[in-house]
Coordinates of C-alpha atoms in Angstrom, one line a residue:
Chain B
G28 CA 14.4 -23.2 3.8
A29 CA 13.7 -19.6 2.9
V30 CA 12.9 -19.0 -0.8
V31 CA 12.9 -15.2 -0.5
S32 CA 15.1 -13.1 1.8
Q33 CA 15.0 -9.5 2.8
H34 CA 17.7 -7.3 4.2
P35 CA 17.7 -5.6 6.7
S36 CA 15.1 -7.2 8.9
R37 CA 14.7 -4.0 10.8
V38 CA 16.0 -0.5 10.4
I39 CA 15.7 2.7 12.4
C40 CA 16.6 5.9 10.7
K41 CA 16.3 9.7 11.2
S42 CA 13.8 11.7 9.3
G43 CA 15.2 12.9 6.0
T44 CA 17.5 10.0 5.4
S45 CA 17.2 7.3 2.7
V46 CA 16.9 3.6 3.4
K47 CA 17.5 0.8 1.0
I48 CA 15.7 -2.6 1.4
E49 CA 16.9 -5.6 -0.6
C50 CA 14.8 -8.5 -1.7
R51 CA 16.5 -11.6 -3.0
S52 CA 15.0 -14.7 -4.7
L53 CA 17.2 -17.6 -3.4
D54 CA 15.9 -20.6 -5.3
F55 CA 14.9 -19.3 -8.7
Q56 CA 15.1 -16.5 -11.1
A57 CA 12.4 -13.9 -10.6
T58 CA 11.6 -11.6 -13.5
T59 CA 8.8 -10.0 -11.5
M60 CA 8.8 -9.1 -7.8
F61 CA 6.1 -7.3 -5.8
W62 CA 6.5 -4.9 -3.0
Y63 CA 3.9 -4.5 -0.3
R64 CA 3.7 -2.4 2.9
Q65 CA 1.7 -3.1 6.0
F66 CA 0.8 -0.6 8.7
P67 CA 0.0 -1.9 12.2
K68 CA -3.3 -3.8 12.5
Q69 CA -3.9 -3.5 8.7
S70 CA -3.6 -5.8 5.8
L71 CA -0.9 -5.8 3.1
M72 CA -1.2 -3.1 0.5
L73 CA 0.5 -3.5 -2.9
M74 CA 2.9 -0.7 -3.6
A75 CA 4.5 -1.6 -6.9
T76 CA 5.5 -4.4 -9.3
S77 CA 9.2 -4.7 -10.0
N78 CA 10.2 -6.0 -13.4
E79 CA 13.8 -7.1 -14.2
G80 CA 15.4 -4.8 -16.7
S81 CA 12.5 -2.4 -16.9
K82 CA 10.8 0.3 -14.9
A83 CA 8.6 -0.6 -12.0
T84 CA 4.8 -0.2 -12.1
Y85 CA 3.4 1.7 -9.1
E86 CA 0.0 1.5 -7.6
Q87 CA -2.2 4.6 -7.5
G88 CA -1.2 6.9 -4.6
V89 CA 2.4 5.5 -4.3
E90 CA 5.0 8.1 -5.2
K91 CA 7.5 6.7 -7.6
D92 CA 10.1 9.4 -6.8
K93 CA 9.9 8.6 -3.1
F94 CA 9.9 4.8 -3.4
L95 CA 12.7 4.0 -5.9
I96 CA 12.7 0.4 -7.2
N97 CA 15.6 -1.2 -9.0
H98 CA 15.5 -4.7 -10.4
A99 CA 18.9 -5.0 -12.0
S100 CA 19.2 -8.8 -11.8
L101 CA 17.0 -11.8 -11.9
T102 CA 17.5 -12.5 -8.2
L103 CA 17.5 -9.0 -6.6
S104 CA 15.1 -6.1 -6.3
T105 CA 15.7 -3.1 -4.1
L106 CA 13.3 -0.6 -2.7
T107 CA 14.8 2.7 -1.6
V108 CA 12.7 5.0 0.6
T109 CA 14.1 8.4 -0.1
S110 CA 13.9 11.3 2.4
A111 CA 12.0 9.1 4.8
H112 CA 9.5 10.6 7.2
P113 CA 7.8 9.1 10.3
E114 CA 4.6 8.4 8.2
D115 CA 6.8 6.0 6.1
S116 CA 7.3 3.8 9.2
S117 CA 5.8 0.5 8.2
F118 CA 6.5 -3.2 7.5
Y119 CA 7.8 -3.7 4.0
I120 CA 7.4 -7.1 2.3
C121 CA 8.4 -8.4 -1.1
S122 CA 7.2 -11.5 -2.9
T123 CA 7.7 -13.4 -6.1
S124 CA 6.7 -16.7 -7.7
R125 CA 8.4 -19.3 -9.9
R126 CA 6.0 -19.3 -12.8
L127 CA 3.0 -17.6 -14.2
G128 CA -0.7 -17.9 -13.3
T129 CA -1.8 -19.7 -10.2
D130 CA 1.6 -20.6 -8.8
T131 CA 2.4 -20.0 -5.2
Q132 CA 3.7 -16.6 -4.2
Y133 CA 6.7 -16.7 -1.9
F134 CA 7.1 -13.8 0.5
G135 CA 10.1 -12.4 2.2
P136 CA 10.2 -12.1 6.0
G137 CA 9.6 -8.4 5.9
T138 CA 11.6 -5.3 6.9
R139 CA 10.4 -3.2 9.8
L140 CA 11.2 0.5 9.1
T141 CA 11.0 3.0 11.9
V142 CA 11.6 6.6 11.0
L143 CA 12.3 8.9 14.0
Chain M
D173 CA -9.8 -10.2 -8.4
A174 CA -13.2 -11.1 -7.1
K175 CA -13.9 -10.1 -3.5
T176 CA -14.0 -12.5 -0.5
T177 CA -15.6 -12.1 2.9
Q178 CA -14.2 -13.6 6.1
P179 CA -14.9 -13.1 9.8
N180 CA -12.6 -10.6 11.4
S181 CA -11.6 -13.0 14.2
M182 CA -12.0 -16.5 15.5
E183 CA -10.8 -18.4 18.5
S184 CA -10.0 -22.0 19.0
N185 CA -8.7 -24.2 21.8
E186 CA -5.4 -25.9 21.3
E187 CA -5.5 -29.5 19.9
E188 CA -9.0 -28.9 18.4
P189 CA -10.0 -28.6 14.8
V190 CA -10.6 -25.1 13.3
H191 CA -12.9 -24.3 10.4
L192 CA -12.2 -20.9 8.8
P193 CA -15.0 -19.8 6.5
C194 CA -14.7 -17.7 3.4
N195 CA -17.5 -16.4 1.1
H196 CA -16.9 -15.6 -2.5
S197 CA -20.3 -15.4 -4.1
T198 CA -19.0 -13.6 -7.2
I199 CA -16.3 -16.1 -8.0
S200 CA -15.7 -16.8 -11.7
G201 CA -15.1 -20.1 -13.4
T202 CA -11.4 -19.5 -13.7
D203 CA -10.8 -18.2 -10.2
Y204 CA -8.7 -20.4 -7.9
I205 CA -9.2 -20.2 -4.2
H206 CA -5.9 -19.5 -2.3
W207 CA -5.3 -19.4 1.4
Y208 CA -2.3 -17.7 2.9
R209 CA -1.5 -17.0 6.5
Q210 CA 0.7 -14.4 8.2
L211 CA 2.2 -15.1 11.6
P212 CA 3.1 -12.1 13.8
S213 CA 5.9 -10.0 12.4
Q214 CA 6.5 -12.2 9.4
G215 CA 5.7 -12.2 5.8
P216 CA 2.7 -14.3 4.6
E217 CA 3.1 -17.9 3.7
Y218 CA 1.1 -20.2 1.4
V219 CA -1.3 -22.6 3.0
I220 CA -3.3 -24.3 0.3
H221 CA -5.3 -23.6 -2.9
G222 CA -7.9 -25.3 -5.0
L223 CA -10.3 -24.9 -7.9
T224 CA -13.3 -27.2 -7.5
S225 CA -12.3 -30.3 -5.6
N226 CA -11.4 -30.5 -1.9
V227 CA -7.7 -30.4 -1.3
N228 CA -5.5 -31.8 1.4
N229 CA -1.8 -31.1 2.3
R230 CA 0.4 -31.3 5.3
M231 CA -0.8 -28.0 6.7
A232 CA -4.5 -28.0 6.2
S233 CA -7.5 -29.1 4.2
L234 CA -9.6 -27.0 1.9
A235 CA -13.3 -27.8 1.5
I236 CA -15.0 -26.1 -1.5
A237 CA -18.7 -25.8 -1.8
E238 CA -20.3 -27.4 -4.8
D239 CA -21.4 -24.0 -6.2
R240 CA -17.9 -22.6 -5.4
K241 CA -19.4 -19.6 -3.7
S242 CA -17.8 -20.5 -0.4
S243 CA -15.0 -22.5 1.0
T244 CA -13.6 -23.5 4.4
L245 CA -10.0 -23.9 5.5
I246 CA -9.7 -26.7 8.0
L247 CA -6.8 -27.0 10.5
H248 CA -7.2 -30.5 11.9
R249 CA -5.5 -29.8 15.3
A250 CA -4.8 -26.2 16.1
T251 CA -1.5 -25.5 17.9
L252 CA -0.3 -22.3 19.4
R253 CA 1.9 -21.8 16.3
D254 CA -1.2 -21.6 14.2
A255 CA -2.2 -18.3 15.7
A256 CA -2.1 -16.0 12.7
V257 CA -4.1 -13.9 10.2
Y258 CA -5.6 -16.2 7.5
Y259 CA -6.3 -14.7 4.1
C260 CA -8.7 -16.2 1.6
I261 CA -7.8 -14.8 -1.9
L262 CA -9.3 -15.5 -5.3
R263 CA -6.8 -15.6 -8.2
D264 CA -7.7 -15.9 -11.9
G265 CA -5.9 -18.8 -13.4
N266 CA -5.4 -16.8 -16.6
S267 CA -4.0 -13.7 -14.8
G268 CA -0.3 -14.4 -15.4
N269 CA 2.2 -13.3 -12.8
T270 CA 0.0 -10.8 -11.0
P271 CA 0.2 -9.9 -7.3
L272 CA -2.0 -11.2 -4.6
V273 CA -4.7 -8.7 -3.4
F274 CA -5.2 -9.1 0.4
G275 CA -8.4 -8.4 2.2
K276 CA -8.6 -8.1 6.0
G277 CA -8.4 -11.8 6.7
T278 CA -9.4 -13.7 9.8
R279 CA -7.3 -13.3 12.9
L280 CA -7.1 -16.8 14.6
S281 CA -6.3 -16.9 18.3
V282 CA -5.4 -20.3 19.8
I283 CA -6.0 -20.8 23.5
A284 CA -3.8 -23.2 25.4

């Protein structure tokens, strides 16, 4: 069964609105989760690292005030796209792993965001 | 993470074996070779990983060159459900809980 879930699976919103995407670890506690986005025909690009109980770490070029990450519990991280614009339309994917080092990364099924 | 090089695309007939190559000439001694795949409109999923010896699991086999500068993912009998983008990724075994860095991968098409 699924190890990581995401909600919603797809969302369509108007430009200027905010959208919250949830990522849940179903089988284990996840102190660290990762958020990626993927534009059509491109590979996954890491956006940020979400740490339970502390601030997220953002990759260069990712606006922390636009992509708000909250990791308030060991099983839930949320990504909020604030004031979304059409260029934010993308496939957003989260991942986590059970342990450190070379352990398998488990990915969520992704959230397709379309901003009109 | 050290860089990998994969062909952009490959094609296979259904029911036949597929060999997906990956070059990683700058691999370090502590780098593990991981393979993930991404089916259309889904998140990536783990396929297999190894360090030095060849590895087998229910999904695939991983053949690692003796000098570790290249590896091959082997799907023994391709099915239509194996059509996906396959990513070869190096990951330092001492890196802690760090994210995977994805390259462009190989898009595998399976023909019925």
